[in-house]
XYZ file of C-alpha atoms in Angstrom:
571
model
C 0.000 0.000 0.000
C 1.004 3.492 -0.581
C 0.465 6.862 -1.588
C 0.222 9.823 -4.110
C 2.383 12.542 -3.611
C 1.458 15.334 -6.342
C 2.686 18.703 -4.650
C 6.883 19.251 -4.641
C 9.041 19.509 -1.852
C 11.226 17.566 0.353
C 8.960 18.302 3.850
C 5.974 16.955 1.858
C 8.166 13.632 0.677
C 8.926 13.056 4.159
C 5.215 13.550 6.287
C 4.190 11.425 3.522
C 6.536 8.452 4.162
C 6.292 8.480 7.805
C 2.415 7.594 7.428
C 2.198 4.005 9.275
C 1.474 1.319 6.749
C 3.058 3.029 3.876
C 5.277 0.657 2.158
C 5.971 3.777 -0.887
C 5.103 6.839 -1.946
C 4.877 7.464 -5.626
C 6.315 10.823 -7.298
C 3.456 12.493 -9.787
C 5.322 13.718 -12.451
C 2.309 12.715 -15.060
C -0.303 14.873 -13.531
C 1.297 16.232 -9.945
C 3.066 20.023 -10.181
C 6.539 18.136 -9.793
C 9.180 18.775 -12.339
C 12.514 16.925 -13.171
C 14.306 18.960 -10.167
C 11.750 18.364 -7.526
C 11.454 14.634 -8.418
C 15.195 14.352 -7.708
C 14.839 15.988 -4.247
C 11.760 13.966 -3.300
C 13.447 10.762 -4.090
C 16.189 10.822 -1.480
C 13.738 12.154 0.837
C 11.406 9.170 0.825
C 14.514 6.820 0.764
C 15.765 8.128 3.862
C 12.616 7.139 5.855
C 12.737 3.562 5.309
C 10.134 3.625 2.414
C 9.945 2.891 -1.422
C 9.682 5.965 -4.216
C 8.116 5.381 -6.995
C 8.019 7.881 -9.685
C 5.344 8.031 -12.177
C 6.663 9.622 -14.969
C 5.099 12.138 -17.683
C 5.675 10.160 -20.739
C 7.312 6.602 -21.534
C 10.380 8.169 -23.325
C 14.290 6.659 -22.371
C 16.159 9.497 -20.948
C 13.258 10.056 -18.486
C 13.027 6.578 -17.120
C 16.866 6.792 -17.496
C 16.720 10.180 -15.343
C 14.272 8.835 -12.315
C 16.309 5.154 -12.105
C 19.474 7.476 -11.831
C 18.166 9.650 -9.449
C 17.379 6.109 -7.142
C 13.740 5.411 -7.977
C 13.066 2.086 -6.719
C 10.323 1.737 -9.115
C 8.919 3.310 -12.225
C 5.237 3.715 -13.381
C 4.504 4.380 -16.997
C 1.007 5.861 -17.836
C -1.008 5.670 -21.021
C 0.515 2.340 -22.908
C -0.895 1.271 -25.866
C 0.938 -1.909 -26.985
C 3.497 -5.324 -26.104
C 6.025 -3.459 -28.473
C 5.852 -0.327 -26.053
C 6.527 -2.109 -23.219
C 9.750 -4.460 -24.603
C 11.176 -0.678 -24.972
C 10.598 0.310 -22.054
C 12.045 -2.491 -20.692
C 14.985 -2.213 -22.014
C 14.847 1.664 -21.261
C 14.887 0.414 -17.330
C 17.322 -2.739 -17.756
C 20.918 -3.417 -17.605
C 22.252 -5.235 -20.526
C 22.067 -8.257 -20.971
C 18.087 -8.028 -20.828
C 17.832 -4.218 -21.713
C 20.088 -0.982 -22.619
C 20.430 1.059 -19.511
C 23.402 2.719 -18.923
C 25.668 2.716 -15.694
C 27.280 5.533 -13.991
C 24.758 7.933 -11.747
C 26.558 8.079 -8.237
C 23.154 8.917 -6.749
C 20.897 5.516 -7.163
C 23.016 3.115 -4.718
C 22.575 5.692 -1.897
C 18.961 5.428 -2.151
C 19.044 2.309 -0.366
C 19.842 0.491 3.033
C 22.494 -0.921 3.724
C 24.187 1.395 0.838
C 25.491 -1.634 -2.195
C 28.378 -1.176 -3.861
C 27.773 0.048 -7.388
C 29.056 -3.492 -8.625
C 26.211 -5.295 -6.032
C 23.418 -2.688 -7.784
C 24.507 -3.293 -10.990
C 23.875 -7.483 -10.359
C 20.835 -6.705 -8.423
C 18.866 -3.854 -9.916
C 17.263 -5.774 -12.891
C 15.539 -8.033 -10.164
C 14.964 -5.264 -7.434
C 13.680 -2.356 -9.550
C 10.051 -2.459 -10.594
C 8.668 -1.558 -13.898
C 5.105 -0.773 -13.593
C 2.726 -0.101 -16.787
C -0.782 1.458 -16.428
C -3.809 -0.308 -18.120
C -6.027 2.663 -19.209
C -6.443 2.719 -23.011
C -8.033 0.588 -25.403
C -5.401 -0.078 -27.131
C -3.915 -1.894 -24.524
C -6.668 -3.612 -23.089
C -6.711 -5.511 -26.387
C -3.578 -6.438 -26.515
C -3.644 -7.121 -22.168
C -3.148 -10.501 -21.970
C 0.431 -10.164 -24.643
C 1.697 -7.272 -22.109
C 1.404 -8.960 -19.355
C 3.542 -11.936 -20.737
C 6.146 -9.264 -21.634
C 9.932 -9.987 -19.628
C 10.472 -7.390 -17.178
C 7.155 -6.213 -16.661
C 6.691 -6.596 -13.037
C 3.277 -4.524 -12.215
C 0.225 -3.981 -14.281
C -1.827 -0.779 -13.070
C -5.366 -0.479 -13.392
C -6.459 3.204 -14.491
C -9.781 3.317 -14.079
C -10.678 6.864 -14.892
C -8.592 6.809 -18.099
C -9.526 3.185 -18.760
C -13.231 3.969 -18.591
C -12.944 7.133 -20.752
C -10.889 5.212 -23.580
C -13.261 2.410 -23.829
C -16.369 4.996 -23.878
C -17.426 4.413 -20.271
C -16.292 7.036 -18.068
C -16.545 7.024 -13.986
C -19.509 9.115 -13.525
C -20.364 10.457 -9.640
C -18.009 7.686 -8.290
C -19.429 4.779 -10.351
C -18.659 2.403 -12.198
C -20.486 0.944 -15.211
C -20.381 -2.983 -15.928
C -18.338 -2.823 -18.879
C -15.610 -1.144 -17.272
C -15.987 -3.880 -14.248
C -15.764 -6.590 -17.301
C -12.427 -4.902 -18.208
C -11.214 -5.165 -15.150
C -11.551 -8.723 -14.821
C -9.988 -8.998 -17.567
C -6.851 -7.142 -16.863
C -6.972 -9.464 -13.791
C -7.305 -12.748 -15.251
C -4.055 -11.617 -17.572
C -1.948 -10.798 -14.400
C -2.914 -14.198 -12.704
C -2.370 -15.750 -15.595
C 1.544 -14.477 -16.619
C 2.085 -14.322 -12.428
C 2.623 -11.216 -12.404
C 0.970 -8.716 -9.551
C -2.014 -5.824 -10.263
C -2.172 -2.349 -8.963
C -5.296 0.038 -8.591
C -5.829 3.585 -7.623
C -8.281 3.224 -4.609
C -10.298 6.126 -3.886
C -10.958 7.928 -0.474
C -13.654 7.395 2.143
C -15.962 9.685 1.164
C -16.947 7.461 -2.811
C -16.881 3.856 -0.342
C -20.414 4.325 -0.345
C -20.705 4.422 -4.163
C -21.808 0.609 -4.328
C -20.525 0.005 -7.893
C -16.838 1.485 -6.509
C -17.020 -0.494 -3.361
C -17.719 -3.567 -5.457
C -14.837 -3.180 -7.651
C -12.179 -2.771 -4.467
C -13.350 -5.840 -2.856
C -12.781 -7.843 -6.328
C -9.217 -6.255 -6.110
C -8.944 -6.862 -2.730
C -9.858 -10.907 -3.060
C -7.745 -11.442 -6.402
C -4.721 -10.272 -4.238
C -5.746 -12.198 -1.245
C -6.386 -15.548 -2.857
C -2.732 -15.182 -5.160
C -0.823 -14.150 -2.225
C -2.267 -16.626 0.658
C -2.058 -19.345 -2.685
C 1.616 -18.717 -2.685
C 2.171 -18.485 1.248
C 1.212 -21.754 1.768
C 2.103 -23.555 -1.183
C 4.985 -26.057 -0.781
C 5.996 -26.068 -4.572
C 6.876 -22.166 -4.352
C 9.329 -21.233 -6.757
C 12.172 -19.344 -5.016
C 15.029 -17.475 -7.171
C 18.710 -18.266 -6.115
C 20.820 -15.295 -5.336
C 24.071 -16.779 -6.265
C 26.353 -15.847 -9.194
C 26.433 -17.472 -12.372
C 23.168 -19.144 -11.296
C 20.077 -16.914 -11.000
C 17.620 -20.136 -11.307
C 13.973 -20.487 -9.776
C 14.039 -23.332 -7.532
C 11.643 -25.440 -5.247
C 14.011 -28.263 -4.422
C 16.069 -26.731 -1.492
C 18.907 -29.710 -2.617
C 18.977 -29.106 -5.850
C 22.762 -28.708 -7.244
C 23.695 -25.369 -7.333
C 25.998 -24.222 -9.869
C 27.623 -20.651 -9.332
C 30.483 -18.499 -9.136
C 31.431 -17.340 -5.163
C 33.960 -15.009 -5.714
C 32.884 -11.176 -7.048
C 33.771 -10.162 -11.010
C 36.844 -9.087 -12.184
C 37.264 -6.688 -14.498
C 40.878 -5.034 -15.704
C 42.850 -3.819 -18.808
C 39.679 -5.096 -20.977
C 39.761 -8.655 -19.954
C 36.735 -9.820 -18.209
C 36.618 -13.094 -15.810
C 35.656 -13.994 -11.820
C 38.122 -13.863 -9.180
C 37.527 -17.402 -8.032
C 38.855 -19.040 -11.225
C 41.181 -18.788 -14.057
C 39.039 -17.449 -17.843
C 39.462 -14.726 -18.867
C 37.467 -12.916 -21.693
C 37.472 -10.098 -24.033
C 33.727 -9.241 -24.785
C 30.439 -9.010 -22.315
C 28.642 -11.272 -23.894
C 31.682 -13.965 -23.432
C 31.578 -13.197 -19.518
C 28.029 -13.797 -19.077
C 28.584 -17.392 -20.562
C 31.663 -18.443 -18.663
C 30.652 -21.756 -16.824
C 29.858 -21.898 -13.175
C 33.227 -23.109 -11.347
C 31.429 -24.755 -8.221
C 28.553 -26.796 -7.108
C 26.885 -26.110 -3.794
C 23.175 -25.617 -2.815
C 20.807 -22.744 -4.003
C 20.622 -19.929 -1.311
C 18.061 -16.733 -1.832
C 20.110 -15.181 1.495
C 23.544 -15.611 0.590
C 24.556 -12.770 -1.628
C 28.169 -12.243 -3.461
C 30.961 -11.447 -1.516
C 32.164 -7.542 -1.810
C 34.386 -6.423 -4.013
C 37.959 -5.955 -2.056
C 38.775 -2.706 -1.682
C 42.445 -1.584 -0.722
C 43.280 0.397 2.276
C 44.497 3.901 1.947
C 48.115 4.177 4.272
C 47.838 5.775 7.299
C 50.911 6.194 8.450
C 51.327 9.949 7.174
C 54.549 11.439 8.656
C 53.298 14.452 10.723
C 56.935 16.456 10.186
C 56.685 16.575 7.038
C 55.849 20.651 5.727
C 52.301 21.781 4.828
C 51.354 23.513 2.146
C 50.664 26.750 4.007
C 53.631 26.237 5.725
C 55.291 26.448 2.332
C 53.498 28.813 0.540
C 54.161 31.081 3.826
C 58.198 30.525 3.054
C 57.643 31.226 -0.648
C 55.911 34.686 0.572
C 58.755 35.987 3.057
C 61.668 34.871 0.415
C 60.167 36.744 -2.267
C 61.692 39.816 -3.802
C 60.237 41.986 -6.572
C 60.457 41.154 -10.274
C 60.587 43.430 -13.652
C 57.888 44.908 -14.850
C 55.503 42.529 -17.340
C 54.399 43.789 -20.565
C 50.917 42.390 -21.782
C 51.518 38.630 -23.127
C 50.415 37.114 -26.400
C 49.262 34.147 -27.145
C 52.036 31.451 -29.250
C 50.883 27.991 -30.642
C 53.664 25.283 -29.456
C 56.244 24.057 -31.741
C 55.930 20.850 -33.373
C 58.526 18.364 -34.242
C 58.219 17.804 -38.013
C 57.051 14.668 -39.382
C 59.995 12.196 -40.786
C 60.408 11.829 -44.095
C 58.377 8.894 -45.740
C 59.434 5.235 -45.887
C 60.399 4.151 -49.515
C 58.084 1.832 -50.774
C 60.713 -0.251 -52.779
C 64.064 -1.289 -52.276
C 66.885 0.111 -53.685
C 68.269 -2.076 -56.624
C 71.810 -1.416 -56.089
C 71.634 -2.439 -52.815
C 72.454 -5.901 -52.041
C 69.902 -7.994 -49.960
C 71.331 -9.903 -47.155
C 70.407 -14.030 -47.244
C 67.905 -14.469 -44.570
C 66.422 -10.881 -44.461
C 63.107 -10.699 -43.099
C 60.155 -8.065 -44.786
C 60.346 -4.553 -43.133
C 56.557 -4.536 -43.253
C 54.330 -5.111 -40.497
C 52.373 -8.551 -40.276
C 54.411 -10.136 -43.563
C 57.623 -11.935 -41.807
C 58.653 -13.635 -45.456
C 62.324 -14.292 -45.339
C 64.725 -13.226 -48.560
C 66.488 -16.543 -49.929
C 69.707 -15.330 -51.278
C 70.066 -15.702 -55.190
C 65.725 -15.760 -55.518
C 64.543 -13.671 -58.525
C 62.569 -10.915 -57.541
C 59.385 -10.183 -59.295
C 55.950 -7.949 -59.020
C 54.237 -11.142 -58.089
C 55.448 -11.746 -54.608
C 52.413 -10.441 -53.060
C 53.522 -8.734 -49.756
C 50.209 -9.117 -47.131
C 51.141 -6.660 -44.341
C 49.593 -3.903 -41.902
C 50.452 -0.462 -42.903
C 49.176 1.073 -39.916
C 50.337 1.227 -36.548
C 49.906 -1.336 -33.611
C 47.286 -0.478 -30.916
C 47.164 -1.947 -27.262
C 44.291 -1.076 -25.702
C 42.474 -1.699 -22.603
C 43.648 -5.351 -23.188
C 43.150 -6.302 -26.338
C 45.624 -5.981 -29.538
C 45.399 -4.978 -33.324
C 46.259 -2.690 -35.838
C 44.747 0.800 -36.654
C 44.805 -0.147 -40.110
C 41.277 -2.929 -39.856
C 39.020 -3.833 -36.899
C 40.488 -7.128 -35.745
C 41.174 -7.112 -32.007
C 42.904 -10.030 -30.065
C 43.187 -10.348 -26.345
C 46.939 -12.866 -26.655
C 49.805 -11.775 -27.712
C 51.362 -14.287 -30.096
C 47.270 -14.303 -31.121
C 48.404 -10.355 -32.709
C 51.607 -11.568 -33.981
C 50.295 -14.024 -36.415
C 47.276 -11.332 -37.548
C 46.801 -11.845 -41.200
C 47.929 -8.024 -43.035
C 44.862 -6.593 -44.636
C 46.459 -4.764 -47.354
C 48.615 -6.670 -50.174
C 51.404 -4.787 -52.210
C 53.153 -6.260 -55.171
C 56.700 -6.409 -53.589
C 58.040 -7.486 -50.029
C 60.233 -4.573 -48.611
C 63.718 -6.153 -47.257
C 66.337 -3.301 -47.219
C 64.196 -0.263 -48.518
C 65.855 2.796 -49.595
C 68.903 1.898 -47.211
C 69.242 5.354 -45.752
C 68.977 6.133 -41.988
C 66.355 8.310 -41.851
C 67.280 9.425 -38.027
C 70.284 11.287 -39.383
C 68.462 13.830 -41.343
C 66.237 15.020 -39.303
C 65.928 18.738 -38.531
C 67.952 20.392 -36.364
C 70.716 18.048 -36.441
C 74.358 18.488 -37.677
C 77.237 16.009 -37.476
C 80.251 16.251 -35.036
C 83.451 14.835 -33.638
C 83.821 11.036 -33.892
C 80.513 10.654 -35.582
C 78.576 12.228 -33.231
C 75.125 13.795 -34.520
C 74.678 17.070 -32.573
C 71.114 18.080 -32.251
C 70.472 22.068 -31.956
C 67.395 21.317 -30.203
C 65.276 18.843 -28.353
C 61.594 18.952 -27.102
C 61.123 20.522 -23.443
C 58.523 21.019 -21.215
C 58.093 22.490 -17.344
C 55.871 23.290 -14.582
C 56.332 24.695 -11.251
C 55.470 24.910 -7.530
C 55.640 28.235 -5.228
C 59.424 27.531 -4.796
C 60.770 25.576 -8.038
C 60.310 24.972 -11.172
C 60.768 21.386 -12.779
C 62.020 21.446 -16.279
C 62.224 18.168 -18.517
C 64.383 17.841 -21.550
C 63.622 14.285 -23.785
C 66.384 12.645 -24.785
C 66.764 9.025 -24.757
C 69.836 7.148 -23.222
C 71.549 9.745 -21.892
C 75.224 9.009 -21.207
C 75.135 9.586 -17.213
C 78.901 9.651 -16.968
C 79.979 11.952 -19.564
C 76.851 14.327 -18.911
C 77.081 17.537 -16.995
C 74.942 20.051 -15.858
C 76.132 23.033 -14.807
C 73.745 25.714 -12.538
C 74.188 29.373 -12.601
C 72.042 32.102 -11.564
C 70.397 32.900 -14.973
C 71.280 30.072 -17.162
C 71.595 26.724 -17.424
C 74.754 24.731 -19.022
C 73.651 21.229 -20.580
C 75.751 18.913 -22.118
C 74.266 15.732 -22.687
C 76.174 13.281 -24.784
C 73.527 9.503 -26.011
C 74.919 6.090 -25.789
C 73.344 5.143 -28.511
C 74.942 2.776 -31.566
C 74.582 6.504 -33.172
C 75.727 8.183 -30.834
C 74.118 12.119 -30.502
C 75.020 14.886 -28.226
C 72.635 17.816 -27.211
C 74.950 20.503 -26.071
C 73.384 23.584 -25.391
C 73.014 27.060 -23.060
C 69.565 27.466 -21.774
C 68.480 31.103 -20.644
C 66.039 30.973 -17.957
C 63.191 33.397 -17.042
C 63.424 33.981 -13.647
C 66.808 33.929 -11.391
C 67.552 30.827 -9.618
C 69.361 29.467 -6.232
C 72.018 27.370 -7.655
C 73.014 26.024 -4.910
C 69.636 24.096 -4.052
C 68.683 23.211 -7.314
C 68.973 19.687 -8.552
C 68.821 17.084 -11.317
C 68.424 13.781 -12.228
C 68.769 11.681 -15.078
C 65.872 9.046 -16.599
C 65.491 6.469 -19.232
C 63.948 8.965 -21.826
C 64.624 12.608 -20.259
C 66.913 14.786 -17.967
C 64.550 16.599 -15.544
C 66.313 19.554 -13.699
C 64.800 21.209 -10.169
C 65.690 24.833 -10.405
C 65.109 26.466 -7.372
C 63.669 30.191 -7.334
C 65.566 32.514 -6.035
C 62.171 35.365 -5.902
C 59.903 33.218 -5.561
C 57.564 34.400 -8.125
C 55.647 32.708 -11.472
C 57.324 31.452 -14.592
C 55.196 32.052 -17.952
C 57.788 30.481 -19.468
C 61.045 28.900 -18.858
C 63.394 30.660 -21.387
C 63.784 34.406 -21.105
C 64.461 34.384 -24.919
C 61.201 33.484 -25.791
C 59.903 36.409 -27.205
C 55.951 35.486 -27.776
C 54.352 34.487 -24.381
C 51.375 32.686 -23.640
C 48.131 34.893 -23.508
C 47.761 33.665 -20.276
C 49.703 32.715 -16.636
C 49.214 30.577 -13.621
C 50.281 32.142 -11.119
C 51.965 30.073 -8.349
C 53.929 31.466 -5.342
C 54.133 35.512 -5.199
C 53.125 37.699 -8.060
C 55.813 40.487 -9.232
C 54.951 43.885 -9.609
C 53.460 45.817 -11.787
């Protein structure tokens, strides 16, 4: 049993759940003054007293039964449906895939219920738990009843019976009821025994119960529901639906074999399995049919096991320095700065692109015996002395690998694989008349811009990409360079520059050797660096204590706008 509430506002919600008896309260957003905004304030409010909200919502379209699920409607009541087709979509407006097309993500349905589930425990339960509720109150669909009511997922039918006897041309006049609309009724009952599934009708207030046409009709309503639900209490065959993972059956025998999965889902990198054995799977629909790993006995009580969730550390070391505490340091250090002139905004530089492979190979070159195809996917091996021809037919990817979220392919066609040696046998999808062994035998890495040669070979580059940000006292610069030679490297601080020389050990060998002018002045003495795989990253400490736009002073174009961190400058 429950209640209407048509007029907005949390107080209401709440006076309304707290009547005794009241199992929900429904949300009138068909014909109460409740918008979209209200209904998602009255929803928590009815939660939060222990009781049900049902929203009843204006029209049967997706993003609004999408909108009153998310907002943690335990139930939703759709007026004026006209056909079995309408229903199957709303269905799968309310469901989760498999058995509909709801999406997950609102933050705001699990808290809408006690004890609070995980999002993972409302995602397995909520296709079960949440009812969908049509109304019965045109003609349409009290022709087409008895195929509704057989509809998956339809949990509720509710009777209309001021819209139901208008629609079938007998309308509720002075509180009664004319036979016809008592026939159709029945009939809307006899279809909900019939597909077991449960009836709901708006019951008037005391003041019709004397309307003996009315009266008649609740006490029909009244014994339907008594004589399914005492039918059910006492029967011994009642089916009961196992809670357990992986099963999900209806059951009567309590020692029937039960075959389920106890540990929770796991999900990571793209590859889907449970955590209490070993498959692992690339698709949804490949999860769902991964065999039960243990037999036990059904249980409707014992639910999956949480997900595990790690600990954050506690053990926070109470000397180390706040932020205020270092922000306050940056303040008293600080000293005045030049004057700024307005900045400008500058697109960042781009590396250019290299130069483009050759597509053949060079015929004065000489093949070596046992030289495998350049081209991705191919792997055919040059025989030394073999003729070479236009029909070789090289099959090859000519895009670029992708690893993603688990699974493996190329950018160049749709195949995905979840195994590694699965991707290195992948078929090429694009066939060129030649296999490429040697190309055009040039190393393309010597000409790119920017580059000139040196002493012993050595390929001095003028420039190399950079990057920086920075905190109220320093300001952390990166330089990329790959395998930087740690023990011929130096670094050398001074107050307004910065002295690199950073020499590769590389089979060609490059050196990046260069005098960096910095923005801002700096505390040599405290600043620091350290070298990495793929970059030098330098700490320059600042010796003012104000913002960097930029890290070079002889960067003429700025950008249009600056973060400040630490003390501004003057102006």
């Amino acid at each position: 049993m429950g209640v209407w509430q048509t007029l907005p506002g949390q107080n209401v919600s709440r006076i309304l759940a707290r009547t005794p008896g009241i199992d929900w309260v429904l949300v009138d957003c068909e014909h109460g003054n409740i918008d979209d905004a209200a209904m998602h304030e009255a929803v928590p409010a009815i939660a939060s007293c222990g009781v049900s909200p049902i929203v009843r919502l204006p029209d049967m379209q997706g993003w609004m039964i999408k909108r009153a699920l998310d907002a943690g409607a335990h139930g939703i009541l759709i007026p004026l449906l006209r056909s079995a087709e309408e229903a199957r979509k709303i269905v799968a407006a309310a469901k989760f895939p498999p058995q509909g097309q709801r999406g997950l993500g609102s933050p705001f349905a699990m808290e809408r219920f006690h004890p609070i589930p995980t999002m993972t425990e409302y995602l397995q339960h909520a296709n079960d738990s949440l009812l969908t509720i049509v109304q019965i109150e045109t003609q349409e669909a009290l022709d087409a009843v008895e195929e509704i009511a057989e509809v998956p997922g339809i949990d509720v039918l509710f009777i209309g019976p001021f819209d139901l006897g208008n629609n079938i041309g007998y309308p509720i006049l002075d509180g009664v009821i004319r036979p016809e609309l008592e026939q159709a009724i029945d009939r809307i009952l006899a279809a909900t025994t019939k597909a077991g599934k449960k009836a709901g009708f708006f019951a008037s207030n005391r003041a019709s119960e004397h309307k003996p046409q009315f009266s008649r009709v609740k006490s029909v309503m009244r014994q339907a529901w008594k004589s399914r639900t005492v039918g059910r209490i006492v029967s011994a065959d009642m089916a009961l639906k196992c809670v357990h993972q992986g099963c999900g059956k209806e059951y009567s025998d309590p020692d029937e074999i039960c075959r389920y999965h106890p540990g929770p889902p796991v999900f990571h990198e793209g590859q889907k399995g449970w955590s209490c054995c070993k498959p692992r799977v690339l698709t949804f629909n490949e999860f769902l049919e991964i065999p039960p790993c243990t037999d036990g006995k059904h249980s409707t009580t014992d639910y999956p096991p949480k997900i595990e969730k790690k600990e954050l550390a506690t053990d926070v070391n109470p000397t180390k320095q706040s932020l205020s505490d270092k922000l306050a340091e940056a303040v008293s250090a600080a000293a005045t700065t030049a004057n700024r002139a307005p900045l400008t905004p500058q697109p960042a530089p781009t590396a250019p692109p290299p130069p483009p492979e050759s597509e053949d190979d060079e015929p004065s070159l000489e093949i070596p015996d046992g030289k495998a195809c350049r081209r991705k996917g191919c792997n055919v091996t040059y025989k030394k002395g073999q003729q070479r021809s236009d029909d070789e037919k090289c099959v090859h990817h000519p895009g670029a690998p992708i690893f993603h979220e688990g699974s493996k392919g190329y950018s160049c066609c749709k195949r995905r694989v979840l195994e590694f040696d699965q991707f290195m046998k992948l078929e090429g999808c694009k066939t060129s008349p030649r296999h490429l062994f040697v190309g055009s035998g040039q190393d393309r890495s010597k000409k790119k811009q920017g580059a000139s040669g040196g002493r012993d070979g050595e390929e001095l580059l003028e420039t190399v990409r950079h990057d920086f940000y920075q905190t109220p006292t320093t300001v952390i610069a990166s330089f990329f360079l790959k395998k930087i030679d740690s023990t011929r490297a130096t670094v050398k601080f001074n107050s307004n520059t910065l002295d690199l020389d950073l020499p590769t050990s590389e089979s060609a060998p490059k050196r990046y050797k260069t005098t960096v002018p910095l923005f801002g002045e700096i505390d040599a003495q405290k600043s620091t660096f350290k070298i990495l795989g793929t970059k030098l990253e330098v700490s320059l400490y600042k010796a003012d204590g104000a913002g960097w736009p930029v890290l070079r002073s002889d960067q003429q174009q700025r950008t249009g706008e600056i973060l400040q961190i630490g003390r501004a400058g003057r102006v």
